[in-house]
Coordinates of C-alpha atoms and ligand atoms in Angstrom, one line a residue:
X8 CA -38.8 11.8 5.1
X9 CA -37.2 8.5 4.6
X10 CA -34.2 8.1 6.9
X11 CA -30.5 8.7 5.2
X12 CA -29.2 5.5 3.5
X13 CA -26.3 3.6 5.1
X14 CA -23.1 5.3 3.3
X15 CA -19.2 4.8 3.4
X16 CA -17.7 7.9 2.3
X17 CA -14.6 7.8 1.6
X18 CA -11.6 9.9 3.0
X19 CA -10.2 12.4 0.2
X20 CA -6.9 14.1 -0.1
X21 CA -7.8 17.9 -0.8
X22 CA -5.7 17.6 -4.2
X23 CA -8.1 14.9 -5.2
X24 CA -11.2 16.3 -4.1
X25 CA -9.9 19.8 -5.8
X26 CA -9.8 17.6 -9.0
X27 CA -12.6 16.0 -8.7
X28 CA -15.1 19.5 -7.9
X29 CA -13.5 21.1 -10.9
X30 CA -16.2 20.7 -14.0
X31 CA -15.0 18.7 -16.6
X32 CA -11.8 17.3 -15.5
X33 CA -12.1 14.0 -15.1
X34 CA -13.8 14.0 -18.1
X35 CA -11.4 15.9 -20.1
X36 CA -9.1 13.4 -18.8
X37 CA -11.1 10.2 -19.7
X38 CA -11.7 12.0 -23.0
X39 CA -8.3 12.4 -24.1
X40 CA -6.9 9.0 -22.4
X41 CA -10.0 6.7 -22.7
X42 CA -12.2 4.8 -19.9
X43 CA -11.6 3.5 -17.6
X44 CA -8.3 4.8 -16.4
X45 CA -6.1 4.9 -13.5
X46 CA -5.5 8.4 -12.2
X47 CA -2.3 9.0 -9.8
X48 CA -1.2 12.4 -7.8
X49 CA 2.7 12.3 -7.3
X50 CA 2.1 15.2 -4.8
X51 CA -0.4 13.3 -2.5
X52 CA 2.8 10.9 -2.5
X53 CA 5.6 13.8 -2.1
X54 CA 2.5 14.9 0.9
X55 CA 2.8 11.9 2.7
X56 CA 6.2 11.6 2.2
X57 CA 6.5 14.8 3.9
X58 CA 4.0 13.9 6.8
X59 CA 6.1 10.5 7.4
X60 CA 9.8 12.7 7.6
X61 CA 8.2 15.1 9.6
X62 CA 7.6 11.9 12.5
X63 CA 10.9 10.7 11.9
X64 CA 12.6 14.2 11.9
X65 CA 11.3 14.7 15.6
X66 CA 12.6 11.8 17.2
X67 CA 15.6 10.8 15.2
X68 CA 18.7 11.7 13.4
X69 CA 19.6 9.1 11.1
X70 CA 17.0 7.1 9.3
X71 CA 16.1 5.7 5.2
X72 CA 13.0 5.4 3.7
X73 CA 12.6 2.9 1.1
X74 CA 9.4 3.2 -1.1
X75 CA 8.1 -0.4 -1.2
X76 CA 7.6 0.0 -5.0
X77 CA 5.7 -3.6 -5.0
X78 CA 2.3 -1.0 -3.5
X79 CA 2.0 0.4 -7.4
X80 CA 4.0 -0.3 -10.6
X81 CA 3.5 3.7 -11.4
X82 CA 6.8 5.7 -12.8
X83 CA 5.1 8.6 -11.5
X84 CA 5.4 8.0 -8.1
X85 CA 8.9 6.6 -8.8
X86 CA 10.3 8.8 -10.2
X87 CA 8.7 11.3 -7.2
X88 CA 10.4 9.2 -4.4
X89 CA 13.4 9.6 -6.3
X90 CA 13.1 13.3 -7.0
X91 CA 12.5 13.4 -3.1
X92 CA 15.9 11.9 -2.6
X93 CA 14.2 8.9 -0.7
X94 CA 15.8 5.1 -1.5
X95 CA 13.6 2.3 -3.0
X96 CA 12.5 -1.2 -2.0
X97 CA 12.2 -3.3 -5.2
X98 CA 10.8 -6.8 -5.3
X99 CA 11.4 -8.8 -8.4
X100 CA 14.2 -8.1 -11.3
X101 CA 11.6 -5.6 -13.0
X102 CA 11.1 -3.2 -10.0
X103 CA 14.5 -3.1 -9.7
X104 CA 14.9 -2.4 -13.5
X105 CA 12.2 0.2 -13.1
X106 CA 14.0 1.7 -10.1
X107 CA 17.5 2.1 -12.1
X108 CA 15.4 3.5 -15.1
X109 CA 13.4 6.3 -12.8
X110 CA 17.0 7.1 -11.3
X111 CA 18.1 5.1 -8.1
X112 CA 21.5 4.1 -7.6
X113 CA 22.4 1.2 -6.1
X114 CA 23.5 3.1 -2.8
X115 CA 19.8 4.0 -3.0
X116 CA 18.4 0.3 -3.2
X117 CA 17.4 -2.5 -1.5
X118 CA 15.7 -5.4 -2.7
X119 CA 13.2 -7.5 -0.5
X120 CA 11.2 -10.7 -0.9
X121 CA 11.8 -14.3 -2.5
X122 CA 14.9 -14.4 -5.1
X123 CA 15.9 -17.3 -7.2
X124 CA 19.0 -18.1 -8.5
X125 CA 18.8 -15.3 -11.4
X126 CA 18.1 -12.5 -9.7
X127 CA 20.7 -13.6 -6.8
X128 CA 23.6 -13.2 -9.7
X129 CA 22.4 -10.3 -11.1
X130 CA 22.2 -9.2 -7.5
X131 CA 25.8 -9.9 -6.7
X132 CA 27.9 -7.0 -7.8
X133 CA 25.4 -4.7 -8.4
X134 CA 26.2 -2.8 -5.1
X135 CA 22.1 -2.6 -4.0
X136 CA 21.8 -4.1 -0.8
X137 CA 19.9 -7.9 -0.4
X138 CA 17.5 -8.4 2.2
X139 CA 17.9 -11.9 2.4
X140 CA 15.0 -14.1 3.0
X141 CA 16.5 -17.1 4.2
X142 CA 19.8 -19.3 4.9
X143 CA 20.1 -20.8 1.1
X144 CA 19.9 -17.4 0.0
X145 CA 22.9 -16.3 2.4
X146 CA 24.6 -19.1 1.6
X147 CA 24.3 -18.3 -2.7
X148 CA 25.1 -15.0 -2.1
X149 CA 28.7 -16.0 -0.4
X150 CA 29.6 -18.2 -3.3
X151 CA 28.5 -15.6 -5.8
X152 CA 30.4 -13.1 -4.2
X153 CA 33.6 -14.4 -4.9
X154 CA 35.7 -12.0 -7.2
X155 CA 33.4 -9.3 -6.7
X156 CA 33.0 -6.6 -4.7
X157 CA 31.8 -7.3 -1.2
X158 CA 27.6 -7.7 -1.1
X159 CA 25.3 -5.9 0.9
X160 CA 23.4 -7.6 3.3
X161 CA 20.6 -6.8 5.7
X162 CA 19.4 -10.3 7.6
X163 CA 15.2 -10.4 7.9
X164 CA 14.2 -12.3 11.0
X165 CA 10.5 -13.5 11.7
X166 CA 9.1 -16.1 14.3
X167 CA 8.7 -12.9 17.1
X168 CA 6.7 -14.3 20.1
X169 CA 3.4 -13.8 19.6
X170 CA 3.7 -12.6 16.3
X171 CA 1.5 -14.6 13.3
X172 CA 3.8 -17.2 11.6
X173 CA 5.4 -15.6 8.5
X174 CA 6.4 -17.3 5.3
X175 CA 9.3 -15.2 5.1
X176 CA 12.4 -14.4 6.7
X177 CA 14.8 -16.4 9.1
X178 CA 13.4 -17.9 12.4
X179 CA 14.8 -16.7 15.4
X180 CA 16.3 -20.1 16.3
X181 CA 18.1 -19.5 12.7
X182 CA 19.7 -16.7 13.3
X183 CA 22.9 -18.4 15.2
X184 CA 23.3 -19.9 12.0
X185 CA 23.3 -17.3 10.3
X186 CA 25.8 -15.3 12.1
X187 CA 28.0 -18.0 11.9
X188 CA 27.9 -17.6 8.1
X189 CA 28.0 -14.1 8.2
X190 CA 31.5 -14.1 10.0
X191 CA 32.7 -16.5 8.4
X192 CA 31.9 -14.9 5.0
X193 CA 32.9 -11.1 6.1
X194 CA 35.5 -11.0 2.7
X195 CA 32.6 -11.1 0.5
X196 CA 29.7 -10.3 2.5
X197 CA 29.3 -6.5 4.5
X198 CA 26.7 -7.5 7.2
X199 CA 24.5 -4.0 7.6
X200 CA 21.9 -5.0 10.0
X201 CA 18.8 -6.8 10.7
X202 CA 15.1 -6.4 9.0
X203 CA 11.8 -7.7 9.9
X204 CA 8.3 -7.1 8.2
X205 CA 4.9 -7.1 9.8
X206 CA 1.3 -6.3 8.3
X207 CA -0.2 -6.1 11.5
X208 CA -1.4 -3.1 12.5
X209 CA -0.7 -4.0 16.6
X210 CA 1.8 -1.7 17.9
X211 CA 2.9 -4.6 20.7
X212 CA 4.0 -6.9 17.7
X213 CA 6.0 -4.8 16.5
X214 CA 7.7 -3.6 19.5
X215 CA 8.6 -7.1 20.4
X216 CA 10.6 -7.4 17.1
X217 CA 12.1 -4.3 17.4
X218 CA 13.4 -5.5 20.9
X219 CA 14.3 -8.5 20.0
X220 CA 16.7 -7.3 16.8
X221 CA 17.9 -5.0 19.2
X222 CA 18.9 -8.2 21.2
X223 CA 20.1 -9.7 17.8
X224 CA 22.3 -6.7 17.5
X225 CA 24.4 -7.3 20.2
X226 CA 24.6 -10.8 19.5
X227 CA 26.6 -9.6 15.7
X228 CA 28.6 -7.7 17.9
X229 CA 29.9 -10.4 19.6
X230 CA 30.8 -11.8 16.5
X231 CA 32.1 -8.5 15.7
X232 CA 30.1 -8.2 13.2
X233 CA 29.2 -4.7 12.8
X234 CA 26.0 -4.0 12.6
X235 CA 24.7 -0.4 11.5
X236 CA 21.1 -0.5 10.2
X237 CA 17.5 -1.9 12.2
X238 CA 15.1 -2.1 8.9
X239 CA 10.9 -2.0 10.5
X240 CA 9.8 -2.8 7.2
X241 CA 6.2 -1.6 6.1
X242 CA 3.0 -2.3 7.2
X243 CA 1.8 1.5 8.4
X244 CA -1.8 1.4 7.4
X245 CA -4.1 3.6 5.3
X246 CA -7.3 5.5 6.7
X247 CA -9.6 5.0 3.9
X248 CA -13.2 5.9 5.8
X249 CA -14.4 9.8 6.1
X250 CA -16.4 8.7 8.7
X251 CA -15.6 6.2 11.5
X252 CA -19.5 6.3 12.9
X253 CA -21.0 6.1 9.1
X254 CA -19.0 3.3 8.6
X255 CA -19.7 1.1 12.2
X256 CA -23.3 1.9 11.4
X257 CA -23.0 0.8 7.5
X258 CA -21.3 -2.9 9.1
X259 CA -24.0 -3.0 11.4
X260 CA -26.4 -2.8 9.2
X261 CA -24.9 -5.5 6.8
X262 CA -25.0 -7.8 9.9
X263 CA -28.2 -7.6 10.4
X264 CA -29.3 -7.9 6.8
X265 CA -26.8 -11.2 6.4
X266 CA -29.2 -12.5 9.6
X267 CA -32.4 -11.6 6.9
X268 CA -33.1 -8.5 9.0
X269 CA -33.8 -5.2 7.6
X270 CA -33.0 -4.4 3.5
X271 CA -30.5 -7.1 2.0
X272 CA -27.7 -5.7 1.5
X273 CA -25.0 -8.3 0.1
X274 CA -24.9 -9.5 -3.4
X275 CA -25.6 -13.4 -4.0
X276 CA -25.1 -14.7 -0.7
X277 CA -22.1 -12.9 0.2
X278 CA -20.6 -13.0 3.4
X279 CA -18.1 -11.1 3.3
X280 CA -15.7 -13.4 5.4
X281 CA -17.9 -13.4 8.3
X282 CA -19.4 -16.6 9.9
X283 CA -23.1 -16.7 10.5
X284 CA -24.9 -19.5 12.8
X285 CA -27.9 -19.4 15.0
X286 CA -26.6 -17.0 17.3
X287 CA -25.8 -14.4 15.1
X288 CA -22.7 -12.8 13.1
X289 CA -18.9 -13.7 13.9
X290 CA -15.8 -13.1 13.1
X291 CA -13.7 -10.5 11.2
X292 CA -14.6 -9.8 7.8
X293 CA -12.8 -9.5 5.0
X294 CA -12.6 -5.9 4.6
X295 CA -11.4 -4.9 8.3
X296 CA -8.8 -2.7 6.9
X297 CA -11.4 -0.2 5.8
X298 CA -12.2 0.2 9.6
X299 CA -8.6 1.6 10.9
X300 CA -8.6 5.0 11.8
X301 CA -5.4 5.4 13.0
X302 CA -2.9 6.8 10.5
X303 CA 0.5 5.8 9.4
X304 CA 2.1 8.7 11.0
X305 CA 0.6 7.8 14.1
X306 CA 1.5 4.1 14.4
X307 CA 5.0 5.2 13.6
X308 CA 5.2 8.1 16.3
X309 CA 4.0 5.2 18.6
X310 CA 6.6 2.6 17.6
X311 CA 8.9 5.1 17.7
X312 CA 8.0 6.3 21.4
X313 CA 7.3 3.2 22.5
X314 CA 8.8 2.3 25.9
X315 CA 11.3 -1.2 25.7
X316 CA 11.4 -3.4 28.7
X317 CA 14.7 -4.7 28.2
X318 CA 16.0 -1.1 27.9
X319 CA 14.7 0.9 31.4
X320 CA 11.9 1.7 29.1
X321 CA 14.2 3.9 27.2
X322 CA 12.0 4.4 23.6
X323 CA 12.4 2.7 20.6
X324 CA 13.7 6.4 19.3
X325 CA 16.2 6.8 22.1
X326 CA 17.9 2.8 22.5
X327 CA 18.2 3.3 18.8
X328 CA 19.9 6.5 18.6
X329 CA 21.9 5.3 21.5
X330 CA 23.5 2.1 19.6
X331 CA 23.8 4.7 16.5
X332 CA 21.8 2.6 14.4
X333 CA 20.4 3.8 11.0
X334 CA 16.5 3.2 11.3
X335 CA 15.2 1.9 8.1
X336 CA 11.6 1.9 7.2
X337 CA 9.7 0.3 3.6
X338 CA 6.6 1.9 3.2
X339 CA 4.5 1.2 0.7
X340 CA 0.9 1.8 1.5
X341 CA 1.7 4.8 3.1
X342 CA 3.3 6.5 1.2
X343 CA 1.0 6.1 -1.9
X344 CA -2.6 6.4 0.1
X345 CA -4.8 8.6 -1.2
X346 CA -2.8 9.3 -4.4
X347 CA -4.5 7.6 -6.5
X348 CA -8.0 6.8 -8.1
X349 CA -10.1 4.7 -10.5
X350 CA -12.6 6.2 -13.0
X351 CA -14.7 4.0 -14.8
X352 CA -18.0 4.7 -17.0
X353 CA -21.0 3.5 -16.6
X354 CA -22.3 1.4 -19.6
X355 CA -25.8 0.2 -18.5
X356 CA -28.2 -0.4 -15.9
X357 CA -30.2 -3.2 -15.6
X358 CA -32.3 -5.0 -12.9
X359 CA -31.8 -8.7 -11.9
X360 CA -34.6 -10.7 -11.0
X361 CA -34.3 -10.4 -7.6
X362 CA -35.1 -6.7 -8.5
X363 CA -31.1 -5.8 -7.6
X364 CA -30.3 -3.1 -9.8
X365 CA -27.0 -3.6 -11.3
X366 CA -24.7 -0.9 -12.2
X367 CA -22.4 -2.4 -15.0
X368 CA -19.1 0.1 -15.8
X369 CA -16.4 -0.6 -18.2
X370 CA -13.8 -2.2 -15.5
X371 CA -13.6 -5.4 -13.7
X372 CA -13.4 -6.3 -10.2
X373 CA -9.3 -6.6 -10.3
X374 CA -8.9 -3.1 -11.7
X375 CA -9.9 -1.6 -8.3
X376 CA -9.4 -4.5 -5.4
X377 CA -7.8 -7.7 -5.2
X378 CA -10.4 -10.6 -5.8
X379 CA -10.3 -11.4 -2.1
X380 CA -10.9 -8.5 -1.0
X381 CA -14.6 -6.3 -0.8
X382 CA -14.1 -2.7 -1.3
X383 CA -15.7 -0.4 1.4
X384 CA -15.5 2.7 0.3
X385 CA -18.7 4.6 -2.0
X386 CA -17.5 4.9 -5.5
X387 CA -18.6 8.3 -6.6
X388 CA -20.8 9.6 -9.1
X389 CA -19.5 12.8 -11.1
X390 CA -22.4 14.4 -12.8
X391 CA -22.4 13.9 -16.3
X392 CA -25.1 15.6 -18.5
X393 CA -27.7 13.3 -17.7
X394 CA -27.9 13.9 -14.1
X395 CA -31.0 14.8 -12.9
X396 CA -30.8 18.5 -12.0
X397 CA -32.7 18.8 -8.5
X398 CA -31.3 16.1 -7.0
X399 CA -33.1 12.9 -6.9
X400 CA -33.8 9.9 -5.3
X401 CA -31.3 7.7 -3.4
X402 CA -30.8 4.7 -4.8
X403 CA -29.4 1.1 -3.7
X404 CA -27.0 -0.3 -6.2
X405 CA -24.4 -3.3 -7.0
X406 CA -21.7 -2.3 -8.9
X407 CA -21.0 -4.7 -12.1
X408 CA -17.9 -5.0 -14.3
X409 CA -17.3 -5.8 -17.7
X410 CA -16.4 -9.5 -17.5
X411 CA -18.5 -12.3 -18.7
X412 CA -18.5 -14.1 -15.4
X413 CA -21.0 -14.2 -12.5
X414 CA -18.4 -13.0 -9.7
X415 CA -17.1 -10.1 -11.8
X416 CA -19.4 -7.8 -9.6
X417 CA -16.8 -4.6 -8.5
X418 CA -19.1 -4.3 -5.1
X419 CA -20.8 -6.9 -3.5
X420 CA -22.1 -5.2 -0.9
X421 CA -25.1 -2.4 -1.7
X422 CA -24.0 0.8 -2.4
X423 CA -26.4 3.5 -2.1
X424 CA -26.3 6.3 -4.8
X425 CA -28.0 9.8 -4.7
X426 CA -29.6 9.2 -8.0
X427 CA -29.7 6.4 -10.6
X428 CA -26.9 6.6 -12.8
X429 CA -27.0 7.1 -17.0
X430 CA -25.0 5.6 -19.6
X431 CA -21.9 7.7 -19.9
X432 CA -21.9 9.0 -16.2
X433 CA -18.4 8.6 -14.8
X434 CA -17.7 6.8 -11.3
X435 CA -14.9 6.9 -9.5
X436 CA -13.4 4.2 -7.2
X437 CA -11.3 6.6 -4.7
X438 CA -7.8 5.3 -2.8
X439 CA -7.1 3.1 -5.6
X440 CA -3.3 3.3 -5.4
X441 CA -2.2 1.1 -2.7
X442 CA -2.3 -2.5 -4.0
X443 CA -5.5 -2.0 -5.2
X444 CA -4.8 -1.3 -9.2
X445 CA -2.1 -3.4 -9.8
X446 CA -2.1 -6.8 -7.6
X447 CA -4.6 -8.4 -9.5
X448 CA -5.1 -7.0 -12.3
X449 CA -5.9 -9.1 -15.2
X450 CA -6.6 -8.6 -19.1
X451 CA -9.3 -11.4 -18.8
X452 CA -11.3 -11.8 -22.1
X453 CA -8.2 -9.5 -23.9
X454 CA -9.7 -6.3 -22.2
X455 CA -6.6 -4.2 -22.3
X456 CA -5.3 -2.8 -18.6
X457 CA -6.5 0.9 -17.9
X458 CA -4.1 3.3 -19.3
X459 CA -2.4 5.0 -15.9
X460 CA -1.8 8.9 -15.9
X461 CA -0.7 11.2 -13.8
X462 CA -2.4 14.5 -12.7
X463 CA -0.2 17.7 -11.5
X464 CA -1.7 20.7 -9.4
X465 CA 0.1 23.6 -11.0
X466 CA -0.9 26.8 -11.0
X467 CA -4.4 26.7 -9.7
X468 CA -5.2 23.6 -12.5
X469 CA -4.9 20.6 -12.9
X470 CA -2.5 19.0 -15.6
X471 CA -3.2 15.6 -17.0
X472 CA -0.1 13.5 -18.5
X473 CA 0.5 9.9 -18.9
X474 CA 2.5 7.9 -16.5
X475 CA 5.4 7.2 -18.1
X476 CA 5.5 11.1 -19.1
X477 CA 5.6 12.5 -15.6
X478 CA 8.9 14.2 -14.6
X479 CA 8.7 16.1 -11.2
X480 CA 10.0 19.0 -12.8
X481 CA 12.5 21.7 -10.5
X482 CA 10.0 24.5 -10.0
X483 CA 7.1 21.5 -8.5
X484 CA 8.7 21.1 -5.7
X485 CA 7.3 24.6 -4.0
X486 CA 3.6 23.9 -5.9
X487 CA 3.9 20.4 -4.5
X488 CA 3.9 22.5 -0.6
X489 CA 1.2 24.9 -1.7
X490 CA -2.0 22.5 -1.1
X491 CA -5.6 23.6 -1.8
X492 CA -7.2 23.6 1.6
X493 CA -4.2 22.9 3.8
X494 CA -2.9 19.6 4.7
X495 CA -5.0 16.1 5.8
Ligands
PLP515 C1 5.2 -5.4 0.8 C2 6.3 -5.1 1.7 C3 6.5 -3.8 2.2 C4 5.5 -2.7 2.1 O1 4.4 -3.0 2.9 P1 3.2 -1.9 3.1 O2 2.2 -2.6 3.9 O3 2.7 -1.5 1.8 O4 3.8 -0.8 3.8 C5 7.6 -3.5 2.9 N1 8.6 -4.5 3.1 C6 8.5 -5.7 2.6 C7 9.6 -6.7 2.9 C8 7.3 -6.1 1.9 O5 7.2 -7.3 1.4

């Protein structure tokens, strides 16, 4: 017996993998909506919504969450945070349009990210609350203001010690400046607090910025400003991998195959971001995120209960609580992992002349992954009538898209499948939701974007709408808590 094939199964949510054993579904689905198509779960969001409130229940009393709609442009799970009373984080003029369409009142927004002149005076007046970026927008914002009623404003700071230099946000040695305007401006501007924003997944990092706003805080104070809000931002990561060991071993063996050793494994000279010389294989690849195990709610039970220097070592949760400050938090990736997925068909398979055999589907590499980025998780196969009925040999694959351009290959890396797949066998890209369908995505060579629908657990089944159509109706809320196989 040969031994088993390197493999990187993904990690499922039991609503997906519910859909995904019952015959026909995805299918039916594809049938009625065409291929390829993007497949979204508001409940897996309303799920780790719940997971998320349940940390934040058990060590604080007051605290937002604002869905960081940039994650996914879906209405769906818009129109879920909203039904979940939740507020929004919208990052450009047609979020925030989106937002007010699924629902959200400006009490229940907050807008992030680089704004220009327009979207500064449509801003002003609207009653949502700016996260300003930077001085020129404070300053805009004051002169705006005038005649209106008074703006909004949470200050983002970046520049923490230690921390990797941001392109956004107001440096710490800025912030004087800042809360000189701020005072100065108090008729037309209502100072609410301070924000920062990390993507690193290092707990230190982001207990130094939460120590130093705290710092910041008092600093307003003095200025008697009132401060009421400390925003963390975003950043709590995804678990994508079933298998932590399966996966190691699956990067191990790409090393060693990038170093000529063993079966090749990468796709025309790929290297995936790591840096290869005599001595071997360095650096971190490009696809490090697929390796996290840790979970957003544990990252943010660990912020949360992380003791502060500066405070006695009093926790994050308690110095907080203490100064009665609102915690704020703007997931985005968390709250919409796992809830969604990419099905695709498979056109054709072909052999290159290295003897590579090339999977092509009817999607390109943007539908399921930003360019940049190499996606580590094993599409699956859903047997279609033409899979073999006993089942089959493994075989080692590259998955192609439907571009007419030599990168346009959706996996770079070989992906082993338990048989060779037919014309008109579905694949499915899994975990699809979180930046994955939308950053890129093109319609290179006119190819139209994949339609986006939502799929509903009700009643034992599985109902299949379009996007736009979904309304979390009043009776879901109790089949969103009734789970097939309990809870992740
Ligand atoms: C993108 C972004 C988020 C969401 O980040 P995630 O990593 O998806 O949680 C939150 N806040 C700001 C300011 C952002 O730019």
């Amino acid at each position: 017996m040969s031994p088993r094939p390197p493999a990187l199964p993904a990690k499922l949510h039991p609503l997906v993998r519910g859909f995904l054993d019952t015959p026909g579904a995805a299918a039916a689905a594809v049938h009625r909506f065409g291929s390829p198509a993007h497949l979204l779960f508001p409940q897996v969001f309303a799920d780790n919504l719940q997971r998320l409130q349940g940390v934040l229940d058990a060590q604080l009393r007051r605290y937002r969450i604002c869905y960081a709609h940039k994650a996914n442009r879906s209405r769906a799970l818009l129109r879920r945070a909203e039904h979940a009373g939740i507020a929004v984080d919208a990052a450009s003029p047609q979020e925030l349009a989106a937002a007010v369409g699924a629902g959200f009142t400006a009490d229940r927004i907050e807008v992030t990210g680089p704004k220009g002149e327009t979207f500064l005076r449509q801003l002003v007046g609207s009653g949502v609350t700016v996260n300003v970026d930077n001085l020129w927008e404070l300053h805009r914002i004051a002169e705006l203001a005038r005649g209106h009623t008074r703006v909004p404003v949470l200050l983002r700071v970046s520049g923490f010690p230690a921390a990797a230099v941001s392109r956004f946000g107001v440096p710490l040695a800025e912030v004087e400046a800042a809360l000189t305007l701020l005072a100065e401006q108090r008729a037309w501007i209502a100072f609410r607090g301070f924000a920062f924003h990390l993507d690193s997944g290092e707990l230190g990092e982001r207990v130094a910025a939460v120590q130093e706003c705290l710092a910041l805080v008092e600093r307003a104070y003095a200025r008697e400003l009132s401060p009421s809000v400390l925003d963390i931002g975003g950043g709590f990561r995804q678990v994508f991998t079933a298998d932590a060991d399966l996966f190691d071993g699956y990067v191990a063996a790409l090393r060693e195959s990038l170093r000529g050793r063993g079966e090749p494994m990468a796709w025309g000279g790929n290297t995936f971001g790591f840096h290869l010389d005599d001595t071997g294989v360095h650096g971190t690849p490009v696809f490090h995120k697929y390796a996290n195990t840790v979970p957003a709610t544990g990252m943010l039970a660990d912020l949360l209960a992380a003791p502060l220097d500066a405070h006695g070592s009093r926790t994050v949760a308690q110095v907080v609580a203490e100064n009665l400050l609102d915690v704020w938090l703007e997931p985005g990736k968390a709250l919409v992992d796992h809830a969604g997925i990419t099905v695709a068909r498979v056109e054709f398979v072909k052999r290159a002349a290295d003897g590579s055999v090339l999977v092509h589907v009817d999607l390109s590499r943007d539908t399921v992954t930003p360019a940049d980025q190499e996606v580590m998780v094993d599409p699956l196969l859903l047997p279609g009538p033409g899979a073999p009925a006993s089942g089959g040999d493994p075989v080692g694959v590259f998955f192609a898209g439907r571009l007419c351009l030599e990168r346009d290959l959706i996996t770079a890396h070989k992906v082993w499948l338990p048989y060779c797949p037919c014309p008109g066998d579905l694949v499915v890209f899994p975990n699809t939701a979180a930046y994955h369908m939308d950053l890129s995505a093109a319609s290179a060579s006119m190819h139209p974007l994949p339609p986006k629908l939502a799929v509903i657990h009700h009643d034992g089944g599985y109902r299949v709408c379009r996007d736009l159509d979904y309304e979390p109706a009043a009776g879901m809320a109790e089949a969103d808590r009734a789970l097939p196989g309990g809870r992740l």
